[in-house]
Amino acid sequence: MTPTHTVTNQVPPLVEYDVADQPVLLEALHREGAGDAEAELHRVGRLAGSARAQRWGELAEAHPPVLHTHDRYGNRVDEVIYDPAYHELMRTAVDLGLHGAPWAEESPHAHLVRAATSSVWSVVDAGHGCPISMTYAVVPALRANPDLAAQYEPLLTTRVYDPSFRPPLEKGGLIAGMSMTEKQGGSDVRANTTTAVPRPDGTWSLTGHKWFTSAPMSDILLVLAQSESGLSCFLLPRILPDGTRNAMAIQRLKDKLGNHSNASSEVEYDGATAWLVGEEGRGVRTIIEMVNMTRLDCTLGSATGMRDATARAIHHATHRAAFGKQLVNQPAMRNVLADLAVEAEASTTVALWLAALTDRAAAGDERAALLRRIGLAVSKYYVCKRGPAHAAEALECLGGNGYAEESGMPKLYREAPLLSIWEGSGNVAALDTLRAVARQPETLTVLFDELDSAAGADDALDAAVRRVKSAFTDVASLEHRARRVVGDLALTLQGSLLVRHGHPAVADAFTATRLGGDWGTVFGTLPTGVDTAAIIERNTPKVGA
């Protein structure tokens, strides 16, 4: 066809750049003494920003997994078939150790480095991060049964991706999943009705239905079921040791809002074979550390989505002109972009701080463990709540182009709400904070001590800390005020971290708006005097650099 016009003022693809070239990531590594990981992070960043890796993400998203319940002869097979690009994503993530390396390495910064690397790599595709995160989280729960841990942990942490259908202990590497939620209970897992009956050989027979089981093709699943002693945790393999398929049927794949690359499913267990993990009747206690690890990844995932959305918005504004000048030079747009960047940096800073606390807690630091307990709860609630609003505003920076799938923005927008739901919706996360304070009052003490370490550095932060401390004086109404109180805790924590460790322009903008009240109800309402140039520059992707 004969061209009817010359294409101008369109934005080049954001490709062939280093995703890790973001100061907020690199500064966190050096601040914690993990600067020697920077070179590897840049290697992963260049791979994540390459056309090849981005194509994997596009293909995995464009070709969702397909459930095959039966083979051509009518035999039940319950196999989910993924696009080859999905397996490339999984193979790369496992090779990077994002699924379990911290549990097998002696490095004092293993969890922090894993978090930073995961945050860089998952920009390519969030969907495959689900089974990677679950595998990472399963290990500490599995340690409640030392015999099972001795058999499975080496295979859960080795850097071998093996998607074949074989007994787990015959494979070179394993992926793990979770099968917890039921129709009638949702987050209230104590309402589960799946039953567990012991067998003479030491195994258990599980029967029941699970409403959400993500990544059902995982080699092993952790399942909650009711035994005579109460809710208990079990390890359930997809393929039994004799090579036969376990008695689990995938009823259907969810037609869900979020990513399309990963499968979420409904599963029926009909006398499926499983092994008890932890003490019978103490299933929630067994999985609690697993929940903490996935909550860390929820917080990290929301922060990652914010940074990616911010980078895409700034890239678009840098190359797109409107009303006589580049969008990035329009004052109103600069306000929006800088505000988005402030939110992304604050969220990333607290997420990586939590990962560093995980390292210290694993080394026996009791204060770090207490800080991590309450810090995870408040940050999972607030950061994941901010994700959807951030994604919507960043999408709008691209105008109509942001509404088109090719821009990558709709995928970010669809994914953002998931992380607020996963491992407990907003109310669950907020109330879990209050539960932590009630059961371990010292968690609030160490958090207030952490906030006080920035005392005197910023008037708005000092005032905010005083307000949030006073919020706990009226204990009777705490549950009614849970969201407000926990949100304020999250904001003061982010503000304290930024004042002590962040870029001055970012810290000043954050405290003046989120804590000082000089802010509107939407992004792009920063007050005058904010150094938007420095903030935008820090968050501008360097294509071709």
Coordinates of C-alpha atoms in Angstrom, one line a residue, residues 19-20 25 29 37-38 40-45 48 92-93 95-98 109-123 159 300 304 307 352:
V19 CA 17.0 -2.5 33.8
A20 CA 19.4 -2.5 36.8
L25 CA 18.6 -0.5 43.6
L29 CA 23.2 -3.0 47.8
A37 CA 26.8 -8.0 43.6
E38 CA 26.5 -4.9 41.4
E40 CA 26.0 -9.4 38.3
L41 CA 23.0 -7.2 38.8
H42 CA 24.0 -5.2 35.7
R43 CA 24.4 -8.4 33.7
V44 CA 20.9 -9.5 34.6
G45 CA 19.6 -6.0 33.9
A48 CA 16.1 -8.2 31.1
T92 CA 16.6 -18.2 33.4
A93 CA 15.0 -17.4 36.8
D95 CA 19.6 -20.4 36.7
L96 CA 19.8 -17.0 38.5
G97 CA 18.9 -18.7 41.8
L98 CA 15.8 -16.6 42.3
H109 CA 23.4 -10.8 51.9
A110 CA 21.9 -13.7 50.0
H111 CA 18.2 -12.6 50.5
L112 CA 18.9 -9.0 49.6
V113 CA 20.8 -9.9 46.5
R114 CA 18.1 -12.3 45.5
A115 CA 15.5 -9.6 46.0
A116 CA 17.4 -7.0 43.9
T117 CA 18.0 -9.5 41.1
S118 CA 14.4 -10.7 41.2
S119 CA 13.2 -7.1 41.0
V120 CA 15.3 -6.6 37.9
W121 CA 14.5 -9.8 36.1
S122 CA 10.7 -9.9 36.8
V123 CA 10.3 -6.7 34.7
R159 CA 19.9 -24.2 39.7
L300 CA 8.9 -6.3 46.2
T304 CA 9.0 -3.5 40.8
R307 CA 9.6 1.3 38.9
L352 CA 14.9 -4.0 49.9

